[in-house]
mmCIF file of C-alpha atoms in Angstrom:
data_model
loop_
_atom_site.group_PDB
_atom_site.id
_atom_site.type_symbol
_atom_site.label_atom_id
_atom_site.label_comp_id
_atom_site.label_asym_id
_atom_site.label_seq_id
_atom_site.Cartn_x
_atom_site.Cartn_y
_atom_site.Cartn_z
ATOM 1 C CA MET A 1 2.212 -29.025 7.831
ATOM 2 C CA ALA A 2 -0.144 -31.813 6.825
ATOM 3 C CA ASP A 3 -2.925 -30.286 8.927
ATOM 4 C CA GLU A 4 -2.432 -26.942 7.206
ATOM 5 C CA GLU A 5 -2.620 -28.544 3.749
ATOM 6 C CA GLU A 6 -5.817 -30.354 4.715
ATOM 7 C CA GLN A 7 -7.279 -27.068 5.927
ATOM 8 C CA VAL A 8 -6.440 -25.361 2.635
ATOM 9 C CA GLU A 9 -8.010 -28.242 0.658
ATOM 10 C CA VAL A 10 -11.228 -27.991 2.684
ATOM 11 C CA LEU A 11 -11.382 -24.231 2.148
ATOM 12 C CA GLU A 12 -10.764 -24.627 -1.584
ATOM 13 C CA GLN A 13 -13.575 -27.193 -1.806
ATOM 14 C CA GLN A 14 -15.890 -24.792 0.015
ATOM 15 C CA GLN A 15 -14.946 -22.060 -2.440
ATOM 16 C CA GLN A 16 -15.820 -24.291 -5.417
ATOM 17 C CA GLN A 17 -19.326 -25.020 -4.106
ATOM 18 C CA PRO A 18 -22.184 -22.966 -5.616
ATOM 19 C CA CYS A 19 -22.664 -19.691 -3.761
ATOM 20 C CA PRO A 20 -26.065 -19.234 -2.081
ATOM 21 C CA ALA A 21 -28.362 -16.427 -3.210
ATOM 22 C CA LEU A 22 -27.290 -13.072 -1.818
ATOM 23 C CA SER A 23 -29.415 -11.464 0.877
ATOM 24 C CA LYS A 24 -30.878 -8.004 0.294
ATOM 25 C CA ASN A 25 -28.233 -6.488 2.525
ATOM 26 C CA ALA A 26 -25.454 -8.268 0.620
ATOM 27 C CA GLN A 27 -26.972 -7.148 -2.693
ATOM 28 C CA LYS A 28 -26.959 -3.544 -1.484
ATOM 29 C CA LYS A 29 -23.325 -3.815 -0.443
ATOM 30 C CA LEU A 30 -22.395 -5.364 -3.792
ATOM 31 C CA LEU A 31 -24.223 -2.608 -5.681
ATOM 32 C CA LYS A 32 -22.508 0.033 -3.567
ATOM 33 C CA GLN A 33 -19.101 -1.504 -4.303
ATOM 34 C CA GLN A 34 -19.853 -1.654 -8.032
ATOM 35 C CA ARG A 35 -20.859 2.015 -8.037
ATOM 36 C CA TYR A 36 -17.695 2.941 -6.170
ATOM 37 C CA THR A 37 -15.538 0.980 -8.631
ATOM 38 C CA ALA A 38 -17.240 2.641 -11.610
ATOM 39 C CA LYS A 39 -16.861 6.084 -10.044
ATOM 40 C CA LYS A 40 -13.191 5.431 -9.311
ATOM 41 C CA ALA A 41 -12.522 4.381 -12.920
ATOM 42 C CA GLU A 42 -14.373 7.444 -14.216
ATOM 43 C CA LYS A 43 -12.398 9.742 -11.917
ATOM 44 C CA LYS A 44 -9.112 8.186 -12.991
ATOM 45 C CA ALA A 45 -9.965 8.556 -16.692
ATOM 46 C CA LEU A 46 -10.974 12.198 -16.156
ATOM 47 C CA LEU A 47 -7.735 12.955 -14.329
ATOM 48 C CA LYS A 48 -5.716 11.351 -17.125
ATOM 49 C CA GLU A 49 -7.520 13.441 -19.737
ATOM 50 C CA GLN A 50 -6.984 16.631 -17.733
ATOM 51 C CA LYS A 51 -3.246 15.927 -17.477
ATOM 52 C CA LYS A 52 -3.085 15.326 -21.217
ATOM 53 C CA ILE A 53 -4.842 18.610 -21.979
ATOM 54 C CA GLN A 54 -2.619 20.481 -19.540
ATOM 55 C CA GLY A 55 0.521 18.988 -21.102
ATOM 56 C CA GLU A 56 -0.584 19.972 -24.604
ATOM 57 C CA ARG A 57 -1.418 23.499 -23.451
ATOM 58 C CA LYS A 58 1.989 23.981 -21.806
ATOM 59 C CA ARG A 59 3.805 22.598 -24.828
ATOM 60 C CA LYS A 60 1.921 24.996 -27.116
ATOM 61 C CA GLU A 61 2.711 27.934 -24.836
ATOM 62 C CA TRP A 62 6.394 26.993 -24.860
ATOM 63 C CA GLU A 63 6.496 26.745 -28.657
ATOM 64 C CA GLU A 64 4.729 30.102 -29.027
ATOM 65 C CA LYS A 65 7.140 31.667 -26.571
ATOM 66 C CA LEU A 66 10.126 30.409 -28.566
ATOM 67 C CA ALA A 67 8.576 31.469 -31.868
ATOM 68 C CA GLY A 68 8.192 35.055 -30.622
ATOM 69 C CA SER A 69 11.759 35.312 -29.323
ATOM 70 C CA THR A 70 15.053 36.290 -30.882
ATOM 71 C CA GLU A 71 17.849 33.732 -31.201
ATOM 72 C CA GLU A 72 19.579 35.157 -28.130
ATOM 73 C CA GLU A 73 16.364 35.023 -26.096
ATOM 74 C CA LYS A 74 15.746 31.458 -27.266
ATOM 75 C CA GLN A 75 19.156 30.381 -25.985
ATOM 76 C CA GLN A 76 18.503 32.056 -22.639
ATOM 77 C CA LEU A 77 15.112 30.351 -22.311
ATOM 78 C CA ILE A 78 16.553 26.940 -23.181
ATOM 79 C CA GLU A 79 19.474 27.367 -20.755
ATOM 80 C CA SER A 80 17.083 28.473 -18.014
ATOM 81 C CA ARG A 81 14.945 25.404 -18.593
ATOM 82 C CA LYS A 82 18.007 23.137 -18.485
ATOM 83 C CA CYS A 83 19.056 24.652 -15.147
ATOM 84 C CA LEU A 84 15.583 24.132 -13.727
ATOM 85 C CA ARG A 85 15.645 20.541 -14.927
ATOM 86 C CA LYS A 86 19.042 19.952 -13.286
ATOM 87 C CA GLU A 87 17.843 21.463 -10.000
ATOM 88 C CA ARG A 88 14.847 19.142 -9.952
ATOM 89 C CA MET A 89 16.960 16.098 -10.729
ATOM 90 C CA ASP A 90 19.463 17.044 -8.012
ATOM 91 C CA GLN A 91 16.626 17.511 -5.554
ATOM 92 C CA ARG A 92 15.211 14.087 -6.441
ATOM 93 C CA SER A 93 18.631 12.522 -6.039
ATOM 94 C CA GLU A 94 19.053 14.129 -2.619
ATOM 95 C CA GLU A 95 15.600 13.000 -1.479
ATOM 96 C CA LYS A 96 16.300 9.484 -2.714
ATOM 97 C CA GLY A 97 19.555 9.387 -0.758
ATOM 98 C CA LYS A 98 17.808 10.455 2.443
ATOM 99 C CA LYS A 99 15.111 7.860 1.855
ATOM 100 C CA MET A 100 17.662 5.080 1.442
ATOM 101 C CA GLN A 101 19.373 6.206 4.635
ATOM 102 C CA ARG A 102 16.096 6.070 6.593
ATOM 103 C CA LEU A 103 15.296 2.597 5.270
ATOM 104 C CA ASN A 104 18.784 1.306 6.088
ATOM 105 C CA ASN A 105 18.482 2.700 9.618
ATOM 106 C CA ALA A 106 15.099 0.974 9.969
ATOM 107 C CA LYS A 107 16.726 -2.277 8.874
ATOM 108 C CA GLN A 108 18.911 -2.053 11.968
ATOM 109 C CA ASN A 109 16.614 -0.432 14.529
ATOM 110 C CA GLY A 110 13.107 -0.158 13.057
ATOM 111 C CA GLN A 111 9.867 -1.933 13.903
ATOM 112 C CA ASN A 112 9.700 -5.282 12.095
ATOM 113 C CA VAL A 113 6.492 -5.759 10.076
ATOM 114 C CA VAL A 114 5.911 -8.974 8.129
ATOM 115 C CA ILE A 115 3.519 -9.479 5.202
ATOM 116 C CA ASP A 116 2.593 -13.172 5.119
ATOM 117 C CA LEU A 117 2.428 -14.341 1.476
ATOM 118 C CA GLU A 118 1.587 -17.991 2.104
ATOM 119 C CA PHE A 119 -2.009 -17.632 0.866
ATOM 120 C CA ASP A 120 -1.269 -17.378 -2.854
ATOM 121 C CA ARG A 121 -3.124 -20.646 -3.571
ATOM 122 C CA LEU A 122 -6.351 -19.134 -2.246
ATOM 123 C CA MET A 123 -6.348 -16.192 -4.676
ATOM 124 C CA ASN A 124 -6.935 -15.905 -8.397
ATOM 125 C CA PHE A 125 -4.657 -13.981 -10.770
ATOM 126 C CA SER A 126 -6.556 -10.710 -10.369
ATOM 127 C CA GLU A 127 -6.421 -10.902 -6.572
ATOM 128 C CA LEU A 128 -2.694 -11.678 -6.665
ATOM 129 C CA HIS A 129 -2.175 -8.646 -8.888
ATOM 130 C CA SER A 130 -4.144 -6.503 -6.436
ATOM 131 C CA LEU A 131 -1.980 -7.727 -3.554
ATOM 132 C CA VAL A 132 1.184 -6.914 -5.511
ATOM 133 C CA GLN A 133 -0.104 -3.360 -6.030
ATOM 134 C CA GLN A 134 -0.778 -3.078 -2.299
ATOM 135 C CA ILE A 135 2.754 -4.265 -1.496
ATOM 136 C CA MET A 136 4.170 -1.698 -3.908
ATOM 137 C CA TYR A 137 2.137 0.981 -2.147
ATOM 138 C CA CYS A 138 3.364 -0.229 1.259
ATOM 139 C CA TYR A 139 6.993 0.116 0.194
ATOM 140 C CA ALA A 140 6.439 3.587 -1.291
ATOM 141 C CA VAL A 141 4.657 4.868 1.838
ATOM 142 C CA ASN A 142 7.305 3.346 4.096
ATOM 143 C CA GLY A 143 10.034 5.100 2.111
ATOM 144 C CA ARG A 144 8.347 8.492 2.554
ATOM 145 C CA CYS A 145 7.739 7.936 6.260
ATOM 146 C CA SER A 146 9.946 9.889 8.686
ATOM 147 C CA CYS A 147 9.975 6.859 10.991
ATOM 148 C CA PRO A 148 9.845 3.841 8.635
ATOM 149 C CA ALA A 149 9.439 0.211 9.638
ATOM 150 C CA HIS A 150 11.543 -2.682 8.394
ATOM 151 C CA LEU A 151 9.286 -4.638 6.047
ATOM 152 C CA TRP A 152 9.464 -8.386 5.405
ATOM 153 C CA LEU A 153 7.884 -10.478 2.649
ATOM 154 C CA THR A 154 7.772 -14.109 3.794
ATOM 155 C CA GLY A 155 6.591 -17.230 1.981
ATOM 156 C CA CYS A 156 7.226 -15.437 -1.313
ATOM 157 C CA GLN A 157 7.055 -18.129 -3.996
ATOM 158 C CA GLY A 158 5.278 -19.137 -7.214
ATOM 159 C CA GLU A 159 3.096 -16.675 -9.097
ATOM 160 C CA MET A 160 3.336 -14.093 -6.315
ATOM 161 C CA GLN A 161 7.117 -14.081 -6.587
ATOM 162 C CA ASP A 162 6.934 -13.863 -10.385
ATOM 163 C CA GLN A 163 4.628 -10.834 -10.272
ATOM 164 C CA LEU A 164 6.802 -9.064 -7.713
ATOM 165 C CA GLN A 165 9.927 -9.713 -9.771
ATOM 166 C CA ARG A 166 8.295 -7.949 -12.715
ATOM 167 C CA LEU A 167 8.042 -4.697 -10.739
ATOM 168 C CA PRO A 168 10.676 -2.176 -11.942
ATOM 169 C CA GLY A 169 13.453 -1.874 -9.375
ATOM 170 C CA PHE A 170 12.106 -4.618 -7.083
ATOM 171 C CA ASP A 171 15.562 -6.204 -6.785
ATOM 172 C CA LYS A 172 16.858 -2.944 -5.265
ATOM 173 C CA TRP A 173 14.105 -2.561 -2.678
ATOM 174 C CA ILE A 174 15.398 -2.252 0.881
ATOM 175 C CA ILE A 175 13.085 -4.950 2.177
ATOM 176 C CA GLU A 176 13.577 -8.518 3.394
ATOM 177 C CA LYS A 177 12.492 -11.070 0.767
ATOM 178 C CA GLU A 178 12.174 -14.481 2.362
ATOM 179 C CA ASN A 179 11.051 -17.601 0.507
ATOM 180 C CA ARG A 180 10.549 -19.477 3.764
ATOM 181 C CA PRO A 181 7.427 -19.048 5.928
ATOM 182 C CA TYR A 182 7.821 -16.584 8.787
ATOM 183 C CA ILE A 183 7.544 -19.422 11.320
ATOM 184 C CA GLU A 184 10.817 -20.801 9.906
ATOM 185 C CA ALA A 185 12.507 -17.471 9.282
ATOM 186 C CA PHE A 186 11.892 -16.465 12.924
ATOM 187 C CA GLN A 187 12.083 -19.901 14.510
ATOM 188 C CA ASP A 188 14.432 -18.585 17.219
ATOM 189 C CA GLN A 189 12.114 -15.634 17.969
ATOM 190 C CA LYS A 190 8.732 -17.347 18.024
ATOM 191 C CA GLU A 191 7.741 -15.719 21.331
ATOM 192 C CA ARG A 192 8.070 -12.294 19.686
ATOM 193 C CA LEU A 193 5.695 -13.037 16.778
ATOM 194 C CA VAL A 194 2.273 -11.324 16.884
ATOM 195 C CA TYR A 195 -0.276 -12.002 14.133
ATOM 196 C CA LEU A 196 -2.595 -9.017 13.551
ATOM 197 C CA THR A 197 -6.119 -10.308 12.947
ATOM 198 C CA ALA A 198 -9.555 -8.782 13.526
ATOM 199 C CA ASP A 199 -10.685 -12.114 15.032
ATOM 200 C CA SER A 200 -8.305 -11.855 18.001
ATOM 201 C CA GLU A 201 -9.661 -11.178 21.505
ATOM 202 C CA THR A 202 -6.513 -9.240 22.419
ATOM 203 C CA THR A 203 -6.485 -5.531 21.602
ATOM 204 C CA LEU A 204 -3.189 -3.942 20.631
ATOM 205 C CA ASP A 205 -2.540 -0.984 22.944
ATOM 206 C CA VAL A 206 0.975 -0.002 21.839
ATOM 207 C CA LEU A 207 3.553 -1.219 19.351
ATOM 208 C CA ASP A 208 6.358 -3.063 21.089
ATOM 209 C CA PRO A 209 9.658 -2.558 19.209
ATOM 210 C CA LYS A 210 10.744 -6.035 20.319
ATOM 211 C CA HIS A 211 7.716 -7.696 18.722
ATOM 212 C CA ILE A 212 7.418 -8.764 15.085
ATOM 213 C CA TYR A 213 3.951 -7.946 13.740
ATOM 214 C CA ILE A 214 2.500 -10.113 10.968
ATOM 215 C CA ILE A 215 -0.143 -9.045 8.438
ATOM 216 C CA GLY A 216 -1.967 -11.637 6.360
ATOM 217 C CA GLY A 217 -1.347 -11.095 2.643
ATOM 218 C CA LEU A 218 -4.818 -12.098 1.548
ATOM 219 C CA VAL A 219 -7.262 -10.247 -0.716
ATOM 220 C CA ASP A 220 -11.007 -10.622 -0.039
ATOM 221 C CA ARG A 221 -10.688 -12.098 3.427
ATOM 222 C CA ASN A 222 -14.460 -12.218 3.812
ATOM 223 C CA ARG A 223 -14.327 -15.555 1.976
ATOM 224 C CA TRP A 224 -11.779 -16.873 4.432
ATOM 225 C CA LYS A 225 -13.062 -15.577 7.733
ATOM 226 C CA GLY A 226 -10.998 -16.765 10.699
ATOM 227 C CA LEU A 227 -8.228 -18.226 8.518
ATOM 228 C CA THR A 228 -5.367 -16.112 9.879
ATOM 229 C CA MET A 229 -6.593 -16.539 13.465
ATOM 230 C CA LYS A 230 -6.679 -20.333 13.131
ATOM 231 C CA LYS A 231 -3.255 -20.343 11.507
ATOM 232 C CA ALA A 232 -1.756 -18.378 14.414
ATOM 233 C CA GLU A 233 -3.455 -20.619 16.984
ATOM 234 C CA ASP A 234 -2.181 -23.780 15.260
ATOM 235 C CA GLN A 235 1.343 -22.348 15.282
ATOM 236 C CA GLY A 236 1.081 -21.271 18.910
ATOM 237 C CA ILE A 237 1.935 -17.610 18.373
ATOM 238 C CA GLN A 238 0.359 -14.475 19.823
ATOM 239 C CA THR A 239 -2.476 -12.594 18.120
ATOM 240 C CA ALA A 240 -3.833 -9.067 18.457
ATOM 241 C CA LYS A 241 -6.276 -6.716 16.756
ATOM 242 C CA LEU A 242 -6.011 -2.996 16.122
ATOM 243 C CA PRO A 243 -8.086 -0.898 18.577
ATOM 244 C CA ILE A 244 -10.356 0.381 15.800
ATOM 245 C CA GLY A 245 -13.599 -0.044 17.756
ATOM 246 C CA THR A 246 -12.297 2.185 20.539
ATOM 247 C CA TYR A 247 -12.077 5.223 18.275
ATOM 248 C CA LEU A 248 -14.576 4.802 15.423
ATOM 249 C CA LYS A 249 -17.345 2.621 14.024
ATOM 250 C CA MET A 250 -16.861 0.802 10.761
ATOM 251 C CA SER A 251 -19.729 0.797 8.270
ATOM 252 C CA SER A 252 -19.197 -2.938 7.648
ATOM 253 C CA SER A 253 -16.512 -5.351 8.876
ATOM 254 C CA GLN A 254 -13.188 -4.233 10.296
ATOM 255 C CA VAL A 255 -11.262 -5.955 7.505
ATOM 256 C CA LEU A 256 -8.762 -3.566 5.926
ATOM 257 C CA THR A 257 -6.437 -3.938 2.957
ATOM 258 C CA VAL A 258 -2.792 -4.806 3.539
ATOM 259 C CA ASN A 259 -1.589 -1.325 2.609
ATOM 260 C CA GLN A 260 -4.101 0.295 4.977
ATOM 261 C CA VAL A 261 -2.909 -1.803 7.921
ATOM 262 C CA VAL A 262 0.739 -1.046 7.132
ATOM 263 C CA GLU A 263 0.028 2.674 6.815
ATOM 264 C CA ILE A 264 -1.872 2.702 10.132
ATOM 265 C CA LEU A 265 1.155 1.137 11.834
ATOM 266 C CA LEU A 266 3.465 3.692 10.193
ATOM 267 C CA LYS A 267 1.234 6.591 11.269
ATOM 268 C CA TYR A 268 1.257 5.270 14.814
ATOM 269 C CA LEU A 269 5.066 5.016 14.761
ATOM 270 C CA GLU A 270 5.149 8.684 13.733
ATOM 271 C CA THR A 271 2.445 10.074 16.020
ATOM 272 C CA GLY A 272 1.985 7.556 18.848
ATOM 273 C CA ASP A 273 -1.761 8.219 18.477
ATOM 274 C CA TRP A 274 -4.160 5.472 17.297
ATOM 275 C CA LYS A 275 -7.064 7.862 16.688
ATOM 276 C CA THR A 276 -5.048 10.088 14.374
ATOM 277 C CA SER A 277 -3.708 7.027 12.579
ATOM 278 C CA PHE A 278 -7.175 5.558 11.963
ATOM 279 C CA PHE A 279 -8.816 8.781 10.790
ATOM 280 C CA GLU A 280 -5.972 9.653 8.426
ATOM 281 C CA VAL A 281 -5.833 6.209 6.806
ATOM 282 C CA ILE A 282 -9.244 4.485 6.892
ATOM 283 C CA PRO A 283 -11.389 5.741 3.947
ATOM 284 C CA GLN A 284 -14.586 7.588 4.827
ATOM 285 C CA ARG A 285 -16.656 5.078 2.856
ATOM 286 C CA LYS A 286 -15.661 2.415 5.404
ATOM 287 C CA ARG A 287 -16.771 4.505 8.372
ATOM 288 C CA CYS A 288 -20.196 5.258 9.793
ATOM 289 C CA GLU A 289 -21.596 8.724 9.105
ATOM 290 C CA GLY A 290 -21.302 9.791 12.735
ATOM 291 C CA ASP A 291 -17.558 9.309 12.657
ATOM 292 C CA ASN A 292 -17.283 11.337 9.451
ATOM 293 C CA ASP A 293 -19.115 14.234 11.113
ATOM 294 C CA ILE A 294 -16.816 14.096 14.146
ATOM 295 C CA GLU A 295 -13.803 14.089 11.909
ATOM 296 C CA GLN A 296 -14.990 17.188 10.050
ATOM 297 C CA GLU A 297 -15.680 19.021 13.284
ATOM 298 C CA GLU A 298 -12.159 18.289 14.534
ATOM 299 C CA GLU A 299 -10.733 19.333 11.124
ATOM 300 C CA THR A 300 -8.878 16.067 10.783
ATOM 301 C CA GLU A 301 -7.705 15.522 7.258
ATOM 302 C CA GLY A 302 -8.963 12.255 5.805
ATOM 303 C CA LYS A 303 -7.829 10.233 2.843
ATOM 304 C CA ASP A 304 -10.475 8.816 0.592
ATOM 305 C CA ASP A 305 -8.606 7.485 -2.392
ATOM 306 C CA HIS A 306 -5.964 5.037 -1.115
ATOM 307 C CA GLU A 307 -6.848 2.351 -3.632
ATOM 308 C CA ILE A 308 -6.687 4.828 -6.510
ATOM 309 C CA LYS A 309 -3.267 6.006 -5.350
ATOM 310 C CA THR A 310 -2.092 2.418 -5.211
ATOM 311 C CA HIS A 311 -2.260 2.242 -9.004
ATOM 312 C CA ASP A 312 -0.752 5.705 -9.522
ATOM 313 C CA ILE A 313 2.474 5.189 -7.574
ATOM 314 C CA GLU A 314 5.645 5.220 -9.633
ATOM 315 C CA PRO A 315 8.327 2.658 -8.693
ATOM 316 C CA LEU A 316 10.898 4.142 -6.344
ATOM 317 C CA GLU A 317 13.868 3.125 -8.474
ATOM 318 C CA GLU A 318 13.395 5.714 -11.241
ATOM 319 C CA THR A 319 15.594 5.870 -14.302
ATOM 320 C CA LYS A 320 16.980 8.956 -15.997
ATOM 321 C CA GLU A 321 14.585 8.431 -18.887
ATOM 322 C CA LYS A 322 11.629 8.656 -16.514
ATOM 323 C CA ASP A 323 13.026 11.874 -15.065
ATOM 324 C CA ASP A 324 13.317 13.324 -18.581
ATOM 325 C CA HIS A 325 9.765 12.322 -19.382
ATOM 326 C CA GLU A 326 8.486 13.830 -16.153
ATOM 327 C CA PHE A 327 10.273 17.092 -16.820
ATOM 328 C CA LYS A 328 8.912 17.364 -20.357
ATOM 329 C CA ARG A 329 5.415 16.517 -19.187
ATOM 330 C CA ARG A 330 5.552 19.284 -16.593
#
């Protein structure tokens, strides 16, 4: 424990030192990221405006329809709308019940996937908030998955815990919330722990249902290269990396966000195919052009806006008021 604290102190001191001037290549990457961020914000604002206009148009059409109807027709229209609303709410309730059943089954028999939250001291407030959004996305995707995993949050303390607790419905999530580090929570199953890190020399061929796979909950890992690998080595647990290089070339490093790694694992649990999992989850902007061309030729559907969707996900524990608002908006 003392060695780990010393390591964190050294890394924090390195972070506080003045950053050297960026190389031309690094400047290009930074500019590209800034453009992508600006484009994403613009796209999100445009989508919000379009939804607003559409809602106003539908509301106006409804009012005009009522204004041109007799009292009897008005009552019929209102009753019809109420029935439609009830059907949608019943359908949501049924889907929610099935989702809870799948997650409870995964709790007993599913693949265990741990998100390691012991790195909160190495992230600022904004990065912690980003990680919380990624965790929220992980839970939402897992709930929709036909073959969900059983998710764990370990080492959940301090500011990270506070931000998670502020999420609506977090207390009702079917997920293991563990304040202790995973090495303590699974002290009797240490031989089954496998830390997923791009720095490992072992390539993960298949997911073993007996193993417990760990994902480092750390935003902007480029600052802390090799941190998760060293942690696993110091603890004497197994490591492995996803077989990304076998199926595609990354445009930069093979570092993915937490939600992308979780979704890749979930896709593999559904399909048993790494290639399909990578091409459906990894954004095109992170892949080389050659891989994008191959994907188009094979008519494989890609997803390019995972990070945008992360901020658009509604909490799973919805209230009746939210259902009413959704119905009116539609």
